[in-house]
Amino acid sequence: VRGRSRTARMGKGEYYKNKYGGGGRKGKGGGHGGKGGGKGSSKGKGGGGNYTAPSTAVQPAENLTSGLRRIDGAGYGAYKDLRGGWDFGWMALWIDFVQADPFAAPSRVRVRVPMEQAGFPDDCLCSHIRRVALGDWLTRRLHHLVSGGGHDVHYQSGGWSGEKGGEMTVDAPGQHVLERTSVIVTQQTVEARLTVNLPARGRSVLGNWANEILTTTLPALVREALFWDRQDQPRLQEQLLSVEDQEALRELLIPNELVAFVADGAVLPRKSGASDAPMAGEGVVRFESPESMRVSFSLPSGREVSGMGIKKGISLIVGGGFHGKSTLLKALEAGVYNHCLGDGREFVVTLLSAVKIRAEDGRSCESVDIRPFINNLPYGKRTDCFSTPDASGSTSQAANIVEAVEMGSRLLLLDEDTCATNFMIRDHRMQMLVAKSHEPITPFIYKVKSLYQDYGVSVILVTGGAGDYFDVADSVILCEGYLPHDAGATAKQIAKELPSNRTEEGGPEFGSVTNRGVVGSSLEAVVKDKIRVREADAVDIGEVVLDLSGVEQIVEKSQTRAIVDGIKWIRESAGGSKPVSLRGAVEALDHAWDERGLDLLSNQNMGNYARPRKYEVAAALNRLRFLRLSLIHI
């Protein structure tokens, strides 16, 4: 019809859907809104407040301004009228969740910018890993602008009845480049997710202040954070190429018979025990590979990297105290993740399946076959299907190893400082004093070779006091003054000249690693009970504490949130009382993340998820005190 606008010809719903790509990521996660959350893929319970499910309906931004002015001074519940989408022409704002009162969890908002507006070139968007790296970069920039501008500072004056609120937050990233929901980049749009504590006086709406936040401050932050022409473009391009190269370098390990690589020039020491940022200053020792262990790679960007390659098999990291053994191992632990520019560990990479192992006194274990290491416990306690709410150091470490192998790990990382001594070694003198018939533990030193031979599981072990491991080592790295040296030949010569005289206890085979099945109904508490993620390593599920302090490769609290909601997803998938393979259930979740992204965990457009590995999801499941598992013989 001549003379009518494009919007009128198409209808507003269709026009805005084409412009902004719909209300949810890839159109997933729709459902019925309402108080306390709605129905969707997660079927989880929302908190108090008002939630609107994704919608394609948006209104002009002028209506948001007029609406806020209209409700100024009204009761706080009037803010619920803000729910929905608002079109600013160059971006859309969605207010998905409105807090119930000024003291409740803050409201959640999203801003989405069409890519033709944001202006990022195709080479920033051409692969999944580049889009992840770009989303991570934009999260850091948005967080810097929000925090640096003081927009995350909570304002309060005049006590309960005074003015309060007004702060915005965006999920804070660490040193690792992870797939996140704080900023999601597709080839069509850039979407950022924040929280806003809608301001109040007492329990009354401060509409003019809210209008300033939502229609002036937030759009200004979006323009500065999410547009190509506002970026440090050379630095951003360097970030994308760096992350892509790190990913490619990790994939080169297996075909080159390596389990880890540490680049020359890497900065491994961290700023402090409370900071994961790199150490700085004149005293920092940069990594330099021993010549005999140096390998080189050509990466997709054209970059050439050289450094220390750690081969498959049994590798020891030895040396005196305070010479960098544990620092090197910590860098290898983090090498399963890509790192941001300037971290110092950008080209320290480890097999993606690497799992850090330690003793965990007091952890819960359920139906684990620990017979490769422990048999003939007192009082006839079973070790083929070992369960306890209070594992010892040795039984917990045995369970941790078997569980990691069950999930498909091909590299175990151990530091003697966090291991149970009686699990790691039983020397000749102790064998002479305590007969094997009275010792239920078969120490790791007697099983480490068969673990590699039977299951292809390599080991990197830090030790400063157990020279008996020279007998089983394929390579030995000696750290002196934070610099590594190849000490393999020397260690072998010492072992030859000074034999340990130990009697072999492990037998020729490692033993069975039995698959276990999750009894889905035992996870009901994860769905029904109130959950609070206190820290990256601590979750309250009703009255039960999920202690993840022994799962050292969880690096961000946002990963823990995704783990907990991932377990909810597994509960729904696992069904009722019939066991479902634990590994299969976790890998199904991991595959679903590949296909649908982290938004499959909730239909509420959460901005505080970061993707964990499947190994940490399984580790969390294994530490649930109410979990029930059964052995599955395949």
Coordinates of N, CA, C and O in Angstrom, one line a residue, residues 442-569:
T442 N 47.0 -50.2 47.8 CA 48.1 -50.3 46.8 C 48.5 -48.9 46.3 O 47.7 -48.3 45.6
P443 N 49.6 -48.4 46.7 CA 50.0 -47.0 46.4 C 50.1 -46.8 44.9 O 50.3 -47.6 44.1
F444 N 49.9 -45.5 44.6 CA 49.9 -45.0 43.2 C 51.1 -45.4 42.4 O 51.1 -45.7 41.2
I445 N 52.3 -45.4 43.1 CA 53.5 -45.7 42.4 C 53.5 -47.1 41.8 O 54.1 -47.3 40.8
Y446 N 52.7 -48.0 42.3 CA 52.6 -49.4 41.8 C 51.6 -49.5 40.7 O 51.5 -50.6 40.0
K447 N 50.8 -48.4 40.4 CA 49.7 -48.5 39.5 C 49.9 -47.5 38.3 O 49.1 -47.6 37.3
V448 N 50.8 -46.5 38.5 CA 50.9 -45.5 37.5 C 51.2 -46.0 36.1 O 50.7 -45.5 35.1
K449 N 52.1 -47.0 36.1 CA 52.5 -47.5 34.7 C 51.4 -48.3 34.1 O 51.1 -48.1 32.9
S450 N 50.7 -49.1 34.8 CA 49.6 -49.9 34.2 C 48.4 -49.0 33.9 O 47.7 -49.3 32.9
L451 N 48.3 -47.9 34.6 CA 47.2 -46.9 34.2 C 47.5 -46.4 32.8 O 46.6 -46.2 32.0
Y452 N 48.7 -46.1 32.6 CA 49.1 -45.6 31.2 C 49.0 -46.7 30.2 O 48.5 -46.5 29.1
Q453 N 49.5 -47.8 30.5 CA 49.5 -48.9 29.5 C 48.1 -49.4 29.2 O 47.8 -49.7 28.0
D454 N 47.3 -49.5 30.2 CA 45.9 -50.1 30.0 C 44.9 -49.1 29.5 O 44.0 -49.5 28.7
Y455 N 45.0 -47.9 29.9 CA 44.0 -46.9 29.6 C 44.5 -45.6 28.9 O 43.7 -44.7 28.6
G456 N 45.8 -45.6 28.6 CA 46.4 -44.4 27.9 C 46.3 -43.1 28.7 O 46.3 -42.1 28.1
V457 N 46.3 -43.3 30.0 CA 46.2 -42.1 30.9 C 47.7 -41.7 31.4 O 48.3 -42.4 32.1
S458 N 48.1 -40.5 30.9 CA 49.4 -40.0 31.3 C 49.3 -39.3 32.7 O 48.2 -39.0 33.1
V459 N 50.4 -39.1 33.3 CA 50.5 -38.4 34.6 C 51.6 -37.4 34.6 O 52.7 -37.7 34.1
I460 N 51.3 -36.3 35.2 CA 52.3 -35.3 35.5 C 52.3 -35.1 37.0 O 51.2 -34.7 37.6
L461 N 53.4 -35.4 37.7 CA 53.4 -35.4 39.2 C 54.5 -34.5 39.7 O 55.7 -34.6 39.3
V462 N 54.1 -33.6 40.6 CA 55.1 -32.7 41.3 C 55.5 -33.5 42.5 O 54.7 -33.9 43.4
T463 N 56.8 -33.7 42.7 CA 57.3 -34.3 43.9 C 58.7 -33.7 44.3 O 59.5 -33.5 43.4
G464 N 58.9 -33.5 45.6 CA 60.2 -33.0 46.1 C 60.8 -34.0 47.0 O 61.9 -33.7 47.5
G465 N 60.1 -35.1 47.3 CA 60.6 -36.0 48.4 C 60.4 -37.5 48.1 O 60.7 -38.3 49.0
A466 N 60.0 -37.8 46.9 CA 59.7 -39.3 46.7 C 60.5 -39.7 45.5 O 60.0 -39.9 44.4
G467 N 61.8 -39.9 45.7 CA 62.7 -40.3 44.6 C 62.4 -41.7 44.1 O 62.9 -42.0 43.0
D468 N 61.6 -42.5 44.8 CA 61.3 -43.8 44.2 C 60.5 -43.7 42.9 O 60.5 -44.6 42.1
Y469 N 59.9 -42.5 42.7 CA 59.2 -42.3 41.4 C 60.1 -42.3 40.2 O 59.7 -42.3 39.0
F470 N 61.4 -42.1 40.4 CA 62.4 -42.1 39.3 C 62.3 -43.5 38.6 O 62.5 -43.6 37.4
D471 N 61.9 -44.5 39.3 CA 61.8 -45.9 38.8 C 60.8 -46.0 37.7 O 60.9 -46.8 36.7
V472 N 59.7 -45.2 37.8 CA 58.6 -45.3 36.8 C 58.5 -44.1 35.9 O 57.6 -44.1 35.0
A473 N 59.3 -43.1 36.0 CA 59.2 -41.9 35.2 C 59.7 -42.1 33.8 O 60.8 -42.7 33.6
D474 N 59.0 -41.5 32.8 CA 59.5 -41.4 31.5 C 60.3 -40.2 31.2 O 61.2 -40.1 30.4
S475 N 60.0 -39.1 32.0 CA 60.7 -37.9 31.9 C 60.7 -37.2 33.2 O 59.8 -37.4 34.0
V476 N 61.8 -36.4 33.5 CA 61.9 -35.7 34.8 C 62.3 -34.3 34.5 O 63.3 -34.0 33.8
I477 N 61.5 -33.3 35.0 CA 61.8 -31.9 34.8 C 62.3 -31.3 36.1 O 61.5 -31.4 37.1
L478 N 63.5 -30.8 36.2 CA 64.0 -30.2 37.4 C 63.9 -28.7 37.4 O 64.4 -28.1 36.4
C479 N 63.2 -28.2 38.3 CA 63.0 -26.7 38.4 C 64.0 -26.1 39.4 O 64.2 -26.5 40.5
E480 N 64.8 -25.2 38.8 CA 65.8 -24.4 39.6 C 65.6 -23.0 39.3 O 65.8 -22.5 38.2
G481 N 65.3 -22.2 40.3 CA 65.1 -20.8 40.1 C 64.0 -20.5 39.1 O 64.1 -19.5 38.3
Y482 N 62.9 -21.2 39.1 CA 61.8 -21.1 38.2 C 62.1 -21.4 36.7 O 61.3 -21.2 35.8
L483 N 63.3 -22.0 36.5 CA 63.6 -22.4 35.1 C 63.7 -23.9 35.1 O 64.3 -24.6 36.0
P484 N 63.2 -24.6 34.0 CA 63.2 -26.1 34.0 C 64.5 -26.6 33.3 O 65.1 -26.0 32.5
H485 N 64.8 -27.8 33.8 CA 66.0 -28.5 33.2 C 65.5 -30.0 33.0 O 64.8 -30.5 33.7
D486 N 66.1 -30.6 31.9 CA 65.8 -31.9 31.6 C 66.7 -32.8 32.5 O 67.9 -32.9 32.2
A487 N 66.1 -33.5 33.5 CA 66.9 -34.3 34.4 C 66.6 -35.7 34.3 O 66.9 -36.5 35.2
G488 N 66.0 -36.1 33.2 CA 65.6 -37.5 33.0 C 66.7 -38.5 33.1 O 66.7 -39.5 33.8
A489 N 67.8 -38.2 32.3 CA 69.0 -39.1 32.3 C 69.6 -39.2 33.7 O 70.0 -40.3 34.1
T490 N 69.7 -38.1 34.3 CA 70.4 -38.1 35.7 C 69.5 -38.9 36.7 O 70.1 -39.7 37.5
A491 N 68.2 -38.7 36.6 CA 67.3 -39.4 37.5 C 67.4 -40.9 37.3 O 67.4 -41.7 38.2
K492 N 67.5 -41.3 36.0 CA 67.6 -42.8 35.7 C 68.9 -43.3 36.2 O 69.0 -44.5 36.7
Q493 N 70.0 -42.5 36.1 CA 71.3 -43.0 36.6 C 71.3 -43.2 38.1 O 71.8 -44.1 38.7
I494 N 70.6 -42.2 38.8 CA 70.5 -42.3 40.3 C 69.7 -43.5 40.6 O 70.1 -44.3 41.6
A495 N 68.6 -43.8 39.9 CA 67.8 -45.0 40.2 C 68.6 -46.3 40.0 O 68.4 -47.2 40.8
K496 N 69.4 -46.3 39.0 CA 70.2 -47.4 38.8 C 71.3 -47.7 39.8 O 71.5 -48.8 40.3
E497 N 71.9 -46.6 40.3 CA 73.0 -46.7 41.3 C 72.5 -46.9 42.7 O 73.1 -47.5 43.5
L498 N 71.3 -46.4 43.0 CA 70.7 -46.5 44.3 C 69.3 -47.1 44.2 O 68.3 -46.4 44.3
P499 N 69.2 -48.4 43.9 CA 67.9 -49.0 43.8 C 67.0 -48.9 45.0 O 67.6 -48.9 46.1
S500 N 65.8 -48.8 44.8 CA 64.8 -48.6 45.9 C 64.6 -49.9 46.7 O 64.1 -49.9 47.8
N501 N 64.7 -51.0 46.0 CA 64.5 -52.3 46.6 C 63.1 -52.6 47.0 O 62.8 -53.5 47.9
R502 N 62.2 -51.8 46.5 CA 60.8 -52.1 46.8 C 60.3 -53.4 46.2 O 60.8 -53.7 45.1
T503 N 59.4 -54.0 46.8 CA 58.7 -55.2 46.3 C 57.5 -54.7 45.5 O 56.6 -54.0 46.0
E504 N 57.4 -55.2 44.2 CA 56.2 -54.8 43.4 C 54.9 -55.3 44.0 O 54.8 -56.5 44.4
E505 N 53.9 -54.4 44.1 CA 52.6 -54.7 44.7 C 51.4 -54.6 43.8 O 50.4 -55.1 44.1
G506 N 51.6 -53.9 42.6 CA 50.5 -53.5 41.8 C 49.9 -54.6 40.9 O 48.8 -54.4 40.4
G507 N 50.7 -55.6 40.5 CA 50.3 -56.5 39.6 C 50.5 -56.0 38.1 O 50.7 -54.8 37.9
P508 N 50.3 -56.8 37.1 CA 50.6 -56.4 35.7 C 49.5 -55.5 35.1 O 49.7 -54.8 34.1
E509 N 48.2 -55.5 35.7 CA 47.1 -54.8 35.1 C 46.6 -53.7 36.1 O 46.7 -53.9 37.3
F510 N 46.1 -52.7 35.6 CA 45.5 -51.6 36.4 C 44.3 -52.1 37.2 O 44.1 -51.9 38.4
G511 N 43.4 -52.8 36.5 CA 42.1 -53.2 37.1 C 41.0 -52.5 36.3 O 41.2 -51.7 35.5
S512 N 39.8 -52.8 36.7 CA 38.6 -52.3 36.0 C 38.2 -50.9 36.4 O 38.4 -50.5 37.5
V513 N 37.7 -50.2 35.4 CA 37.0 -48.9 35.7 C 35.6 -49.1 35.3 O 35.3 -49.2 34.1
T514 N 34.7 -49.1 36.2 CA 33.3 -49.5 36.0 C 32.4 -48.3 35.8 O 32.5 -47.3 36.5
N515 N 31.6 -48.3 34.7 CA 30.7 -47.2 34.5 C 29.6 -47.2 35.5 O 29.2 -48.3 36.0
R516 N 29.1 -46.0 35.9 CA 28.0 -45.9 36.9 C 26.9 -45.2 36.3 O 27.0 -44.4 35.4
G517 N 25.7 -45.5 36.8 CA 24.5 -44.9 36.4 C 23.9 -44.0 37.4 O 23.8 -44.3 38.6
V518 N 23.4 -42.8 37.0 CA 22.7 -41.9 37.8 C 21.3 -42.3 38.0 O 20.5 -42.5 37.1
V519 N 20.8 -42.4 39.3 CA 19.4 -42.6 39.6 C 18.8 -41.2 39.6 O 19.0 -40.4 40.6
G520 N 18.1 -40.8 38.5 CA 17.6 -39.5 38.4 C 16.8 -38.9 39.5 O 16.9 -37.8 39.9
S521 N 16.0 -39.8 40.1 CA 15.1 -39.3 41.2 C 15.9 -38.9 42.4 O 15.4 -38.1 43.2
S522 N 17.2 -39.3 42.6 CA 18.0 -38.9 43.7 C 18.4 -37.4 43.6 O 18.9 -36.8 44.5
L523 N 18.2 -36.8 42.4 CA 18.6 -35.4 42.1 C 17.4 -34.5 42.3 O 17.5 -33.3 42.0
E524 N 16.3 -35.0 42.9 CA 15.1 -34.1 43.0 C 15.4 -32.9 43.8 O 14.8 -31.8 43.6
A525 N 16.3 -32.9 44.8 CA 16.6 -31.8 45.7 C 17.1 -30.6 44.8 O 16.9 -29.4 45.2
V526 N 17.9 -30.9 43.8 CA 18.5 -29.9 42.9 C 17.4 -29.1 42.2 O 17.5 -27.9 42.0
V527 N 16.2 -29.7 42.0 CA 15.1 -29.1 41.3 C 14.2 -28.4 42.3 O 13.7 -27.2 42.1
K528 N 14.0 -29.0 43.5 CA 13.0 -28.5 44.4 C 13.5 -27.5 45.5 O 12.8 -26.6 45.9
D529 N 14.7 -27.7 45.9 CA 15.2 -26.9 47.0 C 15.8 -25.6 46.6 O 16.2 -25.4 45.4
K530 N 15.9 -24.7 47.5 CA 16.5 -23.4 47.2 C 18.0 -23.5 47.0 O 18.6 -24.2 47.8
I531 N 18.5 -22.9 46.0 CA 19.9 -23.0 45.7 C 20.6 -21.7 45.7 O 20.1 -20.7 45.2
R532 N 21.7 -21.6 46.4 CA 22.5 -20.4 46.4 C 24.0 -20.7 46.1 O 24.6 -21.5 46.8
V533 N 24.5 -20.1 45.0 CA 25.9 -20.3 44.7 C 26.7 -19.2 45.5 O 26.7 -18.1 45.1
R534 N 27.3 -19.7 46.6 CA 28.0 -18.7 47.4 C 29.3 -18.3 46.8 O 29.7 -17.1 46.8
E535 N 30.1 -19.2 46.4 CA 31.4 -19.0 45.7 C 31.6 -20.0 44.6 O 30.8 -20.9 44.4
A536 N 32.7 -19.9 43.9 CA 33.0 -20.9 42.9 C 33.1 -22.3 43.4 O 32.8 -23.2 42.7
D537 N 33.4 -22.4 44.7 CA 33.6 -23.7 45.3 C 32.6 -24.1 46.4 O 32.9 -25.0 47.1
A538 N 31.5 -23.3 46.5 CA 30.6 -23.6 47.5 C 29.2 -23.3 47.1 O 28.9 -22.2 46.7
V539 N 28.3 -24.3 47.2 CA 26.9 -24.1 46.8 C 26.0 -24.7 47.9 O 26.2 -25.8 48.4
D540 N 25.0 -23.9 48.3 CA 24.0 -24.3 49.2 C 22.8 -24.9 48.5 O 22.2 -24.2 47.6
I541 N 22.4 -26.1 48.7 CA 21.2 -26.8 48.1 C 20.3 -27.2 49.2 O 20.5 -28.2 49.9
G542 N 19.4 -26.3 49.5 CA 18.6 -26.5 50.7 C 19.5 -26.4 51.9 O 20.2 -25.5 52.1
E543 N 19.5 -27.5 52.7 CA 20.4 -27.5 53.9 C 21.7 -28.2 53.7 O 22.5 -28.4 54.6
V544 N 21.9 -28.7 52.4 CA 23.1 -29.4 52.1 C 24.1 -28.5 51.4 O 23.7 -27.7 50.5
V545 N 25.4 -28.6 51.8 CA 26.4 -27.9 51.1 C 27.2 -28.7 50.1 O 27.6 -29.8 50.4
L546 N 27.2 -28.2 48.9 CA 28.0 -28.9 47.9 C 29.4 -28.2 47.9 O 29.6 -27.1 47.5
D547 N 30.4 -29.0 48.4 CA 31.8 -28.5 48.6 C 32.6 -28.8 47.3 O 32.9 -30.0 47.1
L548 N 33.0 -27.8 46.6 CA 33.8 -28.0 45.4 C 35.2 -27.5 45.5 O 35.9 -27.3 44.5
S549 N 35.6 -27.4 46.8 CA 37.0 -26.8 47.0 C 38.1 -27.7 46.5 O 39.2 -27.3 46.2
G550 N 37.8 -29.0 46.3 CA 38.7 -30.0 45.8 C 38.7 -30.1 44.2 O 39.5 -30.8 43.7
V551 N 37.8 -29.3 43.6 CA 37.7 -29.3 42.1 C 38.4 -28.1 41.7 O 37.8 -27.0 41.4
E552 N 39.7 -28.2 41.5 CA 40.5 -27.0 41.4 C 40.5 -26.3 40.0 O 41.0 -25.2 39.8
Q553 N 39.9 -27.0 39.0 CA 39.9 -26.4 37.7 C 38.6 -25.7 37.4 O 38.3 -25.3 36.2
I554 N 37.7 -25.5 38.4 CA 36.7 -24.5 38.3 C 37.3 -23.1 38.5 O 37.9 -22.9 39.6
V555 N 37.2 -22.2 37.6 CA 38.0 -21.0 37.7 C 37.1 -19.7 37.9 O 37.6 -18.7 38.2
E556 N 35.8 -19.9 37.7 CA 34.9 -18.7 37.9 C 33.6 -19.2 38.5 O 33.1 -20.3 38.3
K557 N 33.0 -18.3 39.3 CA 31.7 -18.6 40.0 C 30.6 -18.8 38.9 O 29.7 -19.6 39.1
S558 N 30.8 -18.1 37.8 CA 29.7 -18.3 36.7 C 29.7 -19.7 36.2 O 28.7 -20.2 35.7
Q559 N 30.9 -20.4 36.2 CA 30.9 -21.8 35.8 C 30.1 -22.6 36.8 O 29.4 -23.6 36.4
T560 N 30.3 -22.3 38.1 CA 29.5 -23.1 39.1 C 28.0 -22.9 38.9 O 27.3 -23.9 39.1
R561 N 27.6 -21.7 38.6 CA 26.1 -21.5 38.3 C 25.7 -22.4 37.2 O 24.6 -23.1 37.2
A562 N 26.5 -22.5 36.1 CA 26.2 -23.3 35.0 C 26.2 -24.8 35.3 O 25.4 -25.6 34.9
I563 N 27.1 -25.2 36.2 CA 27.2 -26.6 36.6 C 25.9 -27.0 37.4 O 25.3 -28.0 37.1
V564 N 25.5 -26.1 38.3 CA 24.3 -26.4 39.1 C 23.1 -26.5 38.2 O 22.3 -27.5 38.3
D565 N 22.9 -25.6 37.3 CA 21.7 -25.6 36.5 C 21.9 -26.7 35.4 O 20.9 -27.3 34.9
G566 N 23.1 -27.1 35.1 CA 23.3 -28.2 34.2 C 22.9 -29.5 34.9 O 22.4 -30.4 34.2
I567 N 23.1 -29.6 36.2 CA 22.7 -30.8 36.9 C 21.1 -30.9 36.9 O 20.5 -32.0 36.8
K568 N 20.5 -29.7 37.0 CA 19.0 -29.7 36.9 C 18.6 -30.3 35.5 O 17.7 -31.1 35.4
W569 N 19.3 -29.9 34.5 CA 19.0 -30.4 33.1 C 19.2 -31.9 33.1 O 18.4 -32.6 32.5

